[in-house]
Short mmCIF file of C-alpha atoms in Angstrom, two decimals:
data_model
loop_
_atom_site.label_atom_id
_atom_site.label_comp_id
_atom_site.label_asym_id
_atom_site.label_seq_id
_atom_site.Cartn_x
_atom_site.Cartn_y
_atom_site.Cartn_z
CA MET A 1 -17.92 -73.55 -108.72
CA GLU A 2 -21.52 -74.68 -109.08
CA GLN A 3 -24.00 -72.98 -107.03
CA PRO A 4 -26.10 -76.20 -104.82
CA SER A 5 -29.59 -76.28 -106.25
CA VAL A 6 -32.22 -76.04 -103.79
CA ASP A 7 -35.45 -77.59 -105.29
CA ARG A 8 -38.82 -76.69 -104.14
CA GLU A 9 -42.12 -77.81 -105.17
CA ILE A 10 -44.91 -75.83 -105.19
CA GLY A 11 -48.46 -77.04 -105.19
CA LEU A 12 -51.14 -74.48 -105.53
CA GLY A 13 -53.91 -76.09 -107.02
CA PRO A 14 -53.99 -76.48 -111.34
CA LEU A 15 -50.89 -73.07 -112.05
CA LYS A 16 -52.13 -70.83 -114.60
CA ASP A 17 -51.44 -69.07 -117.54
CA GLU A 18 -52.34 -65.56 -117.83
CA HIS A 19 -52.55 -63.28 -120.39
CA SER A 20 -53.73 -60.03 -120.00
CA ASP A 21 -57.34 -58.37 -121.51
CA ASP A 22 -58.46 -55.55 -123.52
CA LYS A 23 -59.53 -54.08 -120.71
CA GLY A 24 -55.70 -54.26 -119.51
CA GLY A 25 -56.16 -56.95 -116.78
CA VAL A 26 -56.23 -60.38 -116.43
CA SER A 27 -58.53 -63.36 -118.35
CA VAL A 28 -57.24 -67.31 -116.95
CA SER A 29 -57.49 -70.26 -119.17
CA LEU A 30 -55.58 -73.16 -117.51
CA SER A 31 -51.93 -74.16 -118.89
CA PRO A 32 -51.45 -77.70 -120.85
CA GLU A 33 -51.12 -78.88 -118.16
CA THR A 34 -53.95 -81.09 -116.74
CA SER A 35 -52.26 -82.79 -113.39
CA GLU A 36 -54.87 -81.87 -110.20
CA SER A 37 -52.07 -79.91 -108.44
CA ALA A 38 -49.04 -78.00 -111.67
CA THR A 39 -46.00 -78.54 -109.47
CA VAL A 40 -42.92 -76.32 -110.79
CA GLN A 41 -39.42 -76.89 -109.56
CA PHE A 42 -37.21 -74.16 -109.30
CA ASP A 43 -33.44 -73.39 -107.46
CA ALA A 44 -31.57 -71.03 -105.61
CA ALA A 45 -29.87 -70.05 -109.33
CA ALA A 46 -33.09 -69.94 -111.28
CA ASP A 47 -35.04 -67.85 -108.26
CA ALA A 48 -32.34 -65.15 -108.95
CA ARG A 49 -32.02 -64.86 -111.94
CA VAL A 50 -35.97 -64.17 -112.08
CA ARG A 51 -35.54 -61.47 -109.11
CA ARG A 52 -32.30 -60.01 -110.95
CA LYS A 53 -34.04 -59.62 -114.41
CA ASN A 54 -37.49 -57.89 -112.73
CA ASP A 55 -35.12 -55.68 -111.03
CA TRP A 56 -33.30 -54.30 -114.47
CA CYS A 57 -36.63 -54.50 -116.06
CA LEU A 58 -39.32 -52.95 -113.37
CA VAL A 59 -36.94 -50.70 -111.51
CA PRO A 60 -35.93 -48.05 -113.81
CA SER A 61 -39.28 -47.28 -115.51
CA VAL A 62 -41.48 -47.09 -112.39
CA ALA A 63 -38.09 -45.06 -110.72
CA LEU A 64 -38.04 -41.91 -113.48
CA ILE A 65 -41.77 -41.66 -113.40
CA TYR A 66 -41.70 -40.81 -109.41
CA LEU A 67 -38.85 -39.10 -109.61
CA PHE A 68 -40.43 -36.86 -112.11
CA CYS A 69 -43.82 -37.08 -110.83
CA PHE A 70 -42.14 -35.37 -107.27
CA ILE A 71 -40.31 -33.21 -109.33
CA ASP A 72 -43.50 -31.51 -111.61
CA ARG A 73 -44.92 -31.65 -107.78
CA THR A 74 -41.95 -29.95 -106.47
CA ASN A 75 -40.59 -27.48 -109.17
CA ILE A 76 -43.37 -24.82 -108.00
CA GLY A 77 -40.53 -24.40 -105.17
CA ASN A 78 -37.87 -23.98 -107.38
CA ALA A 79 -39.81 -21.44 -109.61
CA ARG A 80 -40.48 -19.37 -106.38
CA LEU A 81 -37.17 -18.22 -105.84
CA ALA A 82 -36.86 -17.52 -109.77
CA GLY A 83 -40.24 -15.43 -109.82
CA LEU A 84 -43.02 -17.30 -109.28
CA GLU A 85 -44.67 -15.22 -106.93
CA LYS A 86 -43.79 -11.77 -108.63
CA ASP A 87 -45.09 -11.97 -112.05
CA LEU A 88 -48.59 -13.77 -110.83
CA GLY A 89 -48.96 -11.25 -108.24
CA LEU A 90 -49.16 -13.87 -105.33
CA THR A 91 -49.16 -11.96 -102.47
CA GLY A 92 -50.38 -12.61 -99.19
CA TYR A 93 -50.76 -16.95 -98.33
CA ASP A 94 -51.34 -17.59 -101.86
CA TYR A 95 -48.62 -19.27 -102.62
CA ASN A 96 -49.76 -21.88 -99.41
CA ILE A 97 -53.21 -21.41 -101.05
CA VAL A 98 -52.41 -23.20 -104.75
CA LEU A 99 -50.02 -25.92 -102.59
CA SER A 100 -53.03 -27.05 -101.49
CA ILE A 101 -55.52 -26.75 -104.05
CA PHE A 102 -52.77 -30.10 -104.99
CA TYR A 103 -53.95 -31.90 -102.57
CA ILE A 104 -57.46 -32.26 -102.42
CA PRO A 105 -58.30 -34.40 -105.88
CA TYR A 106 -54.26 -36.53 -104.90
CA ILE A 107 -56.23 -37.26 -101.51
CA LEU A 108 -59.12 -38.02 -103.00
CA LEU A 109 -58.68 -39.95 -105.69
CA GLU A 110 -56.45 -42.07 -103.67
CA VAL A 111 -58.34 -45.15 -102.90
CA PRO A 112 -60.19 -45.51 -106.44
CA SER A 113 -57.16 -44.50 -108.83
CA ASN A 114 -55.58 -48.03 -107.24
CA MET A 115 -58.93 -49.29 -107.72
CA ALA A 116 -58.65 -48.05 -111.25
CA CYS A 117 -55.07 -49.62 -111.43
CA LYS A 118 -56.26 -52.94 -110.69
CA TYR A 119 -58.75 -53.01 -113.23
CA PHE A 120 -57.19 -51.26 -116.23
CA GLY A 121 -53.41 -53.12 -116.20
CA PRO A 122 -51.08 -51.35 -113.99
CA GLU A 123 -48.72 -51.57 -118.02
CA ARG A 124 -51.92 -48.56 -118.51
CA PHE A 125 -52.78 -47.01 -116.23
CA LEU A 126 -49.45 -45.65 -114.83
CA PRO A 127 -47.98 -44.36 -118.21
CA ALA A 128 -51.12 -43.07 -118.99
CA ILE A 129 -51.50 -40.71 -115.87
CA THR A 130 -47.59 -40.10 -116.62
CA VAL A 131 -48.15 -38.34 -119.72
CA GLY A 132 -51.46 -36.17 -118.18
CA PHE A 133 -49.06 -35.17 -115.49
CA GLY A 134 -46.59 -34.35 -117.69
CA ILE A 135 -48.90 -32.60 -120.07
CA CYS A 136 -50.00 -30.09 -116.70
CA SER A 137 -46.57 -29.25 -115.93
CA VAL A 138 -46.41 -27.76 -119.81
CA ALA A 139 -49.19 -26.31 -118.43
CA MET A 140 -48.17 -24.72 -115.45
CA GLY A 141 -45.36 -22.94 -118.14
CA PHE A 142 -48.37 -20.28 -119.21
CA VAL A 143 -50.29 -19.94 -115.91
CA THR A 144 -51.38 -15.97 -115.82
CA ASP A 145 -52.40 -15.35 -113.05
CA PHE A 146 -53.34 -16.98 -109.12
CA SER A 147 -57.03 -18.78 -110.24
CA SER A 148 -54.71 -20.28 -114.01
CA VAL A 149 -52.48 -21.50 -112.04
CA CYS A 150 -55.13 -22.61 -108.77
CA GLY A 151 -56.45 -24.84 -111.47
CA VAL A 152 -53.32 -26.32 -113.58
CA ARG A 153 -52.55 -27.54 -110.39
CA PHE A 154 -55.94 -29.11 -109.37
CA LEU A 155 -55.65 -31.33 -112.17
CA LEU A 156 -51.82 -32.04 -111.69
CA GLY A 157 -53.04 -33.38 -108.77
CA CYS A 158 -55.62 -35.22 -110.48
CA PHE A 159 -52.86 -37.31 -112.32
CA GLU A 160 -50.63 -37.42 -109.39
CA GLY A 161 -53.43 -38.92 -106.86
CA GLY A 162 -52.38 -42.50 -108.59
CA ILE A 163 -48.23 -43.04 -108.79
CA LEU A 164 -46.87 -43.42 -105.25
CA PRO A 165 -49.93 -45.56 -104.56
CA GLY A 166 -50.05 -46.70 -107.97
CA ILE A 167 -46.95 -48.13 -108.03
CA ALA A 168 -46.27 -49.34 -104.39
CA TYR A 169 -49.35 -51.85 -105.13
CA TYR A 170 -47.45 -52.56 -108.37
CA LEU A 171 -44.06 -53.84 -106.98
CA SER A 172 -45.87 -55.78 -104.68
CA ARG A 173 -47.03 -57.55 -107.56
CA TRP A 174 -43.58 -58.97 -108.08
CA TYR A 175 -41.70 -59.63 -104.99
CA THR A 176 -41.91 -61.20 -101.92
CA ARG A 177 -42.37 -59.85 -98.48
CA LYS A 178 -38.78 -59.76 -97.36
CA GLU A 179 -37.89 -58.46 -101.33
CA LEU A 180 -40.12 -55.37 -101.42
CA ALA A 181 -39.20 -52.97 -99.36
CA LEU A 182 -36.04 -52.33 -101.14
CA ARG A 183 -37.37 -52.22 -104.26
CA LEU A 184 -39.92 -49.64 -103.06
CA ALA A 185 -36.93 -47.54 -101.55
CA LEU A 186 -35.53 -47.85 -104.91
CA TYR A 187 -38.47 -45.85 -106.83
CA VAL A 188 -38.99 -43.87 -103.33
CA VAL A 189 -35.38 -42.91 -102.92
CA MET A 190 -36.72 -41.00 -106.29
CA ALA A 191 -37.71 -37.76 -103.65
CA PRO A 192 -34.57 -37.04 -102.42
CA LEU A 193 -33.39 -37.61 -105.58
CA ALA A 194 -35.23 -34.86 -106.83
CA GLY A 195 -34.79 -32.32 -105.40
CA ALA A 196 -31.33 -32.76 -105.52
CA PHE A 197 -31.76 -33.56 -109.24
CA GLY A 198 -34.42 -30.36 -109.27
CA GLY A 199 -32.11 -27.91 -107.93
CA LEU A 200 -29.74 -28.71 -110.41
CA LEU A 201 -32.40 -29.27 -113.80
CA ALA A 202 -33.49 -25.66 -112.30
CA SER A 203 -30.39 -23.55 -112.21
CA GLY A 204 -29.32 -25.34 -115.49
CA ILE A 205 -32.83 -24.37 -117.36
CA LEU A 206 -32.36 -21.21 -115.70
CA ARG A 207 -28.89 -20.50 -117.62
CA LEU A 208 -30.41 -21.35 -121.14
CA ASP A 209 -31.69 -18.96 -123.24
CA ASP A 210 -35.36 -17.42 -123.44
CA PHE A 211 -37.88 -19.27 -126.11
CA GLY A 212 -40.67 -17.78 -127.84
CA SER A 213 -42.75 -16.50 -124.47
CA VAL A 214 -41.67 -18.97 -122.31
CA HIS A 215 -38.87 -17.11 -119.92
CA THR A 216 -37.72 -17.75 -116.56
CA TRP A 217 -39.23 -19.75 -113.88
CA GLU A 218 -41.56 -20.98 -117.21
CA LYS A 219 -38.78 -22.82 -118.69
CA ILE A 220 -38.28 -24.87 -115.90
CA PHE A 221 -42.76 -26.07 -115.84
CA VAL A 222 -41.86 -26.60 -120.02
CA ILE A 223 -38.80 -28.94 -120.41
CA GLU A 224 -39.70 -30.64 -117.06
CA GLY A 225 -42.94 -31.14 -118.14
CA ILE A 226 -41.56 -32.55 -121.83
CA ILE A 227 -39.12 -35.10 -120.27
CA THR A 228 -41.89 -36.25 -118.35
CA CYS A 229 -44.32 -37.08 -121.57
CA GLY A 230 -41.66 -38.54 -123.10
CA ILE A 231 -41.04 -41.02 -119.84
CA GLY A 232 -44.73 -42.49 -119.88
CA PHE A 233 -44.42 -42.43 -123.52
CA ILE A 234 -41.97 -45.25 -122.77
CA THR A 235 -43.05 -46.85 -120.23
CA PHE A 236 -45.94 -47.89 -121.82
CA PHE A 237 -43.91 -50.13 -123.16
CA THR A 238 -41.56 -51.33 -120.47
CA LEU A 239 -44.36 -52.33 -118.26
CA SER A 240 -46.75 -55.37 -117.50
CA ASN A 241 -48.79 -56.42 -115.37
CA GLY A 242 -47.77 -58.67 -113.17
CA PRO A 243 -45.11 -62.29 -113.58
CA ALA A 244 -47.74 -64.10 -115.61
CA THR A 245 -47.51 -61.01 -118.79
CA ALA A 246 -44.16 -60.25 -117.99
CA LYS A 247 -42.46 -59.72 -121.65
CA TRP A 248 -38.72 -59.86 -120.81
CA LEU A 249 -39.43 -63.32 -118.74
CA SER A 250 -38.65 -67.10 -120.86
CA PRO A 251 -42.70 -69.49 -119.93
CA GLU A 252 -40.29 -71.10 -117.35
CA GLU A 253 -39.71 -67.81 -115.89
CA ARG A 254 -43.48 -66.97 -115.48
CA LEU A 255 -43.86 -69.86 -113.34
CA ILE A 256 -41.28 -69.40 -111.25
CA ALA A 257 -42.11 -65.53 -110.68
CA THR A 258 -45.69 -66.89 -110.22
CA ASN A 259 -45.49 -69.94 -107.71
CA ARG A 260 -42.64 -68.41 -105.73
CA LEU A 261 -45.10 -64.81 -104.64
CA ARG A 262 -47.94 -67.67 -104.80
CA ALA A 263 -46.32 -69.89 -102.28
CA GLU A 264 -45.61 -66.68 -99.88
CA GLN A 265 -49.44 -65.12 -100.48
CA GLY A 266 -51.08 -68.74 -99.18
CA THR A 267 -53.56 -67.90 -102.62
CA ASP A 268 -53.93 -69.54 -105.53
CA GLU A 269 -55.76 -66.64 -106.86
CA GLY A 270 -52.50 -64.02 -107.37
CA SER A 271 -53.45 -60.61 -109.00
CA ASN A 272 -57.02 -62.18 -110.49
CA ASP A 273 -58.80 -61.95 -107.45
CA LYS A 274 -61.61 -59.25 -107.93
CA ILE A 275 -62.43 -56.22 -105.19
CA ASN A 276 -66.02 -56.87 -103.36
CA LYS A 277 -66.72 -54.75 -100.29
CA LYS A 278 -65.66 -57.71 -97.87
CA LYS A 279 -61.93 -57.05 -99.18
CA VAL A 280 -62.22 -53.00 -98.95
CA LEU A 281 -63.59 -53.20 -95.33
CA ARG A 282 -60.66 -55.86 -94.64
CA ALA A 283 -58.13 -53.75 -95.95
CA ILE A 284 -59.79 -50.26 -94.19
CA GLY A 285 -60.49 -52.05 -90.84
CA ASN A 286 -57.11 -53.84 -90.81
CA PRO A 287 -55.59 -52.56 -87.44
CA VAL A 288 -52.41 -52.08 -88.73
CA THR A 289 -53.06 -49.92 -91.75
CA LEU A 290 -55.54 -47.95 -89.38
CA ALA A 291 -52.36 -47.49 -86.92
CA LEU A 292 -49.28 -46.61 -90.21
CA SER A 293 -52.50 -44.48 -91.77
CA LEU A 294 -52.37 -42.38 -88.56
CA ALA A 295 -48.72 -42.28 -88.31
CA PHE A 296 -48.06 -41.59 -91.73
CA LEU A 297 -51.09 -38.14 -91.01
CA ILE A 298 -48.83 -36.94 -89.30
CA VAL A 299 -45.60 -37.47 -90.38
CA ASN A 300 -45.86 -36.77 -93.64
CA ILE A 301 -46.25 -33.18 -92.02
CA THR A 302 -42.72 -33.29 -92.20
CA VAL A 303 -41.93 -35.58 -95.60
CA GLN A 304 -44.06 -32.54 -97.86
CA GLY A 305 -42.72 -29.70 -95.64
CA VAL A 306 -39.10 -30.84 -96.31
CA ALA A 307 -39.61 -31.42 -100.12
CA PHE A 308 -41.80 -28.00 -100.67
CA PHE A 309 -40.10 -25.64 -98.45
CA THR A 310 -36.33 -27.37 -98.70
CA PRO A 311 -35.98 -23.99 -101.77
CA THR A 312 -37.94 -21.69 -99.40
CA ILE A 313 -35.60 -22.38 -96.19
CA VAL A 314 -32.10 -22.29 -97.81
CA GLN A 315 -33.26 -19.75 -99.39
CA THR A 316 -33.56 -17.43 -95.01
CA ILE A 317 -30.84 -19.54 -94.19
CA TYR A 318 -27.63 -17.83 -97.21
CA PRO A 319 -29.90 -14.97 -98.14
CA ASP A 320 -27.16 -12.73 -99.39
CA HIS A 321 -26.35 -15.97 -102.04
CA SER A 322 -27.83 -15.49 -105.51
CA VAL A 323 -30.77 -17.63 -106.79
CA VAL A 324 -28.59 -20.18 -108.40
CA SER A 325 -26.07 -20.85 -105.80
CA GLN A 326 -29.64 -21.08 -103.36
CA GLN A 327 -30.72 -23.89 -105.80
CA LEU A 328 -27.28 -25.57 -105.45
CA TYR A 329 -27.41 -25.29 -101.66
CA THR A 330 -30.79 -27.50 -101.68
CA VAL A 331 -28.46 -30.77 -103.53
CA PRO A 332 -26.56 -31.76 -100.70
CA PRO A 333 -29.75 -32.87 -98.09
CA TYR A 334 -31.51 -34.53 -100.97
CA VAL A 335 -28.05 -36.64 -101.66
CA VAL A 336 -27.25 -37.59 -98.23
CA GLY A 337 -31.42 -38.40 -97.45
CA ALA A 338 -31.49 -40.18 -100.50
CA PHE A 339 -28.07 -43.19 -99.11
CA PHE A 340 -30.47 -42.99 -95.79
CA THR A 341 -33.88 -43.80 -98.12
CA VAL A 342 -32.11 -46.57 -99.46
CA LEU A 343 -29.89 -48.18 -96.71
CA LEU A 344 -32.95 -48.53 -94.03
CA PRO A 345 -35.15 -50.42 -96.56
CA TYR A 346 -32.16 -52.52 -97.14
CA LEU A 347 -32.09 -53.18 -93.73
CA MET A 348 -35.63 -53.66 -93.32
CA GLY A 349 -35.06 -56.67 -95.86
CA ARG A 350 -31.83 -58.50 -95.08
CA TRP A 351 -33.34 -58.41 -91.75
CA ASP A 352 -37.24 -59.19 -92.97
CA ARG A 353 -38.32 -56.36 -89.77
CA ARG A 354 -40.27 -53.15 -90.46
CA ILE A 355 -41.89 -51.13 -87.63
CA ILE A 356 -38.75 -51.79 -85.58
CA LEU A 357 -36.41 -49.36 -88.40
CA PHE A 358 -39.66 -46.96 -88.40
CA ILE A 359 -38.66 -46.64 -84.56
CA ILE A 360 -35.41 -45.40 -84.74
CA SER A 361 -36.23 -43.35 -87.56
CA ALA A 362 -38.24 -40.77 -85.31
CA PRO A 363 -35.31 -39.72 -83.32
CA PHE A 364 -33.30 -38.55 -84.84
CA LEU A 365 -36.01 -36.48 -86.77
CA VAL A 366 -36.58 -35.27 -83.65
CA LEU A 367 -32.66 -33.87 -83.37
CA GLY A 368 -33.44 -32.00 -86.39
CA PHE A 369 -35.49 -30.00 -86.27
CA ALA A 370 -34.57 -29.73 -82.40
CA ILE A 371 -31.73 -27.96 -84.26
CA PHE A 372 -33.17 -25.92 -86.23
CA LEU A 373 -35.80 -24.45 -83.28
CA GLY A 374 -32.89 -23.83 -80.95
CA THR A 375 -30.84 -21.55 -83.01
CA MET A 376 -30.18 -19.54 -85.52
CA ASN A 377 -26.77 -20.07 -86.97
CA ALA A 378 -26.41 -20.86 -90.36
CA SER A 379 -24.39 -23.71 -90.45
CA ALA A 380 -26.59 -25.50 -87.45
CA ARG A 381 -30.01 -25.02 -89.12
CA TYR A 382 -28.37 -25.93 -92.48
CA ALA A 383 -26.87 -28.96 -91.28
CA ALA A 384 -30.11 -29.94 -89.65
CA LEU A 385 -31.58 -29.87 -93.06
CA PHE A 386 -29.54 -32.53 -93.21
CA PHE A 387 -31.28 -35.36 -90.44
CA MET A 388 -34.70 -34.13 -92.27
CA ALA A 389 -34.35 -35.17 -95.24
CA SER A 390 -32.60 -38.45 -94.46
CA PHE A 391 -35.34 -39.79 -91.65
CA SER A 392 -38.24 -38.36 -93.09
CA MET A 393 -38.26 -39.68 -96.64
CA PRO A 394 -37.52 -42.97 -96.03
CA ILE A 395 -40.97 -43.47 -94.20
CA VAL A 396 -42.95 -44.00 -97.08
CA VAL A 397 -41.37 -46.91 -97.45
CA PHE A 398 -42.04 -48.84 -94.11
CA VAL A 399 -45.97 -47.52 -94.46
CA THR A 400 -46.03 -48.79 -97.60
CA ALA A 401 -44.40 -52.03 -96.84
CA THR A 402 -45.66 -52.67 -93.68
CA VAL A 403 -49.11 -52.78 -94.95
CA SER A 404 -48.33 -54.52 -98.13
CA ALA A 405 -46.52 -57.78 -95.52
CA ASN A 406 -50.03 -57.17 -93.36
CA THR A 407 -51.82 -58.27 -96.27
CA VAL A 408 -52.94 -61.51 -97.99
CA SER A 409 -55.38 -60.92 -101.53
CA ASP A 410 -54.19 -58.48 -103.89
CA ALA A 411 -56.96 -56.66 -104.03
CA THR A 412 -57.09 -56.22 -100.18
CA ARG A 413 -53.69 -55.32 -100.84
CA SER A 414 -54.35 -52.84 -102.98
CA VAL A 415 -56.88 -51.16 -101.09
CA GLY A 416 -54.92 -51.00 -97.75
CA ILE A 417 -51.86 -49.60 -99.75
CA GLY A 418 -54.08 -46.73 -101.38
CA THR A 419 -55.72 -46.50 -98.00
CA ALA A 420 -52.34 -45.69 -95.82
CA ILE A 421 -51.10 -43.15 -98.64
CA MET A 422 -54.43 -41.38 -98.92
CA PHE A 423 -54.80 -40.49 -94.93
CA GLY A 424 -50.88 -39.62 -94.78
CA ASN A 425 -51.40 -37.00 -97.76
CA CYS A 426 -53.91 -35.07 -95.42
CA GLY A 427 -50.28 -34.12 -94.13
CA GLY A 428 -49.06 -33.36 -97.24
CA LEU A 429 -52.07 -30.82 -97.41
CA ILE A 430 -51.31 -29.31 -93.44
CA ALA A 431 -47.96 -29.20 -94.80
CA THR A 432 -48.80 -26.66 -97.02
CA TRP A 433 -48.97 -24.15 -94.22
CA SER A 434 -46.54 -25.16 -92.14
CA TYR A 435 -43.91 -22.48 -93.15
CA MET A 436 -46.23 -18.82 -93.49
CA PRO A 437 -43.94 -16.19 -94.76
CA LYS A 438 -44.26 -14.62 -91.12
CA ASP A 439 -43.37 -16.52 -89.63
CA ALA A 440 -39.44 -16.12 -92.26
CA PRO A 441 -36.73 -16.83 -90.94
CA GLU A 442 -36.99 -18.49 -87.16
CA PHE A 443 -40.13 -20.71 -88.58
CA TYR A 444 -40.85 -21.32 -85.48
CA ILE A 445 -44.51 -23.02 -85.94
CA ALA A 446 -43.18 -25.00 -88.15
CA SER A 447 -39.85 -26.18 -85.95
CA GLY A 448 -42.31 -27.32 -83.10
CA LEU A 449 -45.55 -28.94 -85.22
CA ASN A 450 -42.68 -31.03 -86.75
CA LEU A 451 -40.81 -31.65 -83.45
CA ALA A 452 -44.92 -32.53 -81.75
CA VAL A 453 -44.68 -34.75 -85.13
CA ALA A 454 -41.79 -36.81 -84.04
CA VAL A 455 -42.28 -37.42 -81.21
CA ALA A 456 -45.83 -38.53 -82.10
CA VAL A 457 -44.40 -40.84 -84.65
CA LEU A 458 -42.32 -42.81 -82.34
CA LEU A 459 -44.80 -43.06 -79.33
CA ILE A 460 -47.63 -44.49 -81.84
CA SER A 461 -44.78 -46.61 -83.60
CA THR A 462 -44.06 -48.59 -80.16
CA LEU A 463 -47.03 -49.45 -79.08
CA LEU A 464 -48.01 -51.52 -82.73
CA LEU A 465 -45.10 -53.26 -82.30
CA LEU A 466 -45.41 -54.14 -79.53
CA TRP A 467 -49.33 -54.67 -79.64
CA MET A 468 -48.78 -56.38 -82.43
CA ILE A 469 -45.89 -58.71 -80.52
CA ALA A 470 -48.38 -59.14 -78.12
CA ASP A 471 -50.94 -60.04 -80.64
CA ASN A 472 -48.89 -62.41 -82.35
CA LYS A 473 -49.20 -64.35 -78.62
CA LYS A 474 -52.21 -64.20 -78.08
CA ARG A 475 -53.05 -66.36 -81.28
CA ASP A 476 -49.91 -68.99 -80.69
CA LYS A 477 -51.89 -69.60 -76.97
CA ARG A 478 -54.76 -69.98 -79.08
CA GLU A 479 -53.49 -72.85 -81.53
CA ALA A 480 -51.26 -74.29 -79.10
CA ALA A 481 -54.60 -74.81 -76.89
CA GLY A 482 -56.78 -76.13 -79.91
CA ASP A 483 -58.87 -73.55 -78.92
CA LEU A 484 -60.14 -72.69 -82.78
CA THR A 485 -63.60 -73.22 -83.72
CA ALA A 486 -63.68 -74.80 -87.52
CA VAL A 487 -62.60 -71.64 -89.80
CA GLU A 488 -64.81 -72.28 -93.60
CA GLU A 489 -63.52 -69.31 -95.36
CA SER A 490 -59.88 -68.77 -96.12
CA LEU A 491 -56.83 -67.00 -94.82
CA GLU A 492 -57.12 -65.17 -98.21
CA VAL A 493 -61.04 -64.28 -97.28
CA LEU A 494 -60.77 -63.17 -93.47
CA GLU A 495 -57.59 -61.57 -94.52
CA TRP A 496 -56.42 -60.35 -91.07
CA ARG A 497 -59.05 -62.27 -89.06
CA HIS A 498 -58.66 -65.22 -89.80
CA PRO A 499 -57.02 -67.87 -86.15
CA GLN A 500 -53.36 -68.53 -88.86
CA PHE A 501 -53.00 -65.33 -89.86
CA ARG A 502 -49.61 -63.79 -88.17
CA TRP A 503 -48.67 -60.05 -87.40
CA LYS A 504 -44.96 -59.55 -89.74
CA LEU A 505 -43.56 -57.34 -87.49
#
């Protein structure tokens, strides 16, 4: 049965055909149409076809990039079980220092990297830094002492700093507000899958014969780094800067993909707008961005702590098992975590609600850390890992999707997402010092800290939701009362300060 046509007319000023310039950015020329308001009509079937094509061409590429970004960042935990500390002579807090070194450039380059991503174009920038951190992973297989491992981890942080905010910003160029959360989830889910797949991959690599001077834990870094470099080179050919330059869409489909976003965002410029001081300040000063940055900072203590220390935690739960068996025990919590990392954002898209799911996740984190803190029973502590992985990993989707939904222009969105993730990764730096060797196997300090974090996130997210609802009601009353003075600047310029702006819950 033929699907009924749902025609839409979108008039957004002269329709533009965008082409990549020599910097990977966008140069603009008017389309052949000469009318003052070019209009494109499309039906629901055409809309779905465009979205489906984008899904198949975009999501696998960015998901693979993020999968190996997370593997190359956290495989040091697997290498630790295989003897990295002993071979490099790391003692005391040396391992925690090595983890911390990574976060210094990772945090500082978050916003500048997203600005560079916009300037050079995602189709070139993201593959280039992927090759960069792949090379760093290979180099990890040849470190010989404490100072060399610190140097390589520092460089790894330089390249990986742009991946998470860069992909989130990149996908916001392609999908509407309701569609974005699930697509963000489909690459963020690579984080728990990286934990699962990383454990399986590490256990498989350790079974391989040594080659040359590369042995035991060194094989993990070298083999995984080579795979990463290959993915980086491939994505040079699979990514495109935005809908108007998509290699896999027909000219008509490019118009549909471009106009459907402009219609929702209320902007004619799309990805052509330039970053300036005013937009940077609007992005950083956005109340929702600031609140979520604080929430992400503290909750990332949990997210990154679980990512880095799950192998160590499993080792303390099952100390008598073999290294390969311990690696395999890290897999099930991550698999279940991956399920919830997709399920919760899927519900966000269906309901077009974000903050409420942030609020719902926090009590489950409280439960997980309360169990871990309250008992030494191996089965109960292992069960607690499932709660930690399942309800911490989706939070990055909640944050990036909510920031994206509450910005208007492309430039402001790139800075806003970068800001939230930059603050969040400050929590990652704290996480590297949460599980201390002297606290094993109980890890009372880490569990108590993460329990407090979960409670704080519940409070912040609840207060933010209440404030957004109240502020929207105030804006509605002012508009209904006609109490608005004439505003000369557009919504795209004023962002959240514009009287017509409403917070997206």
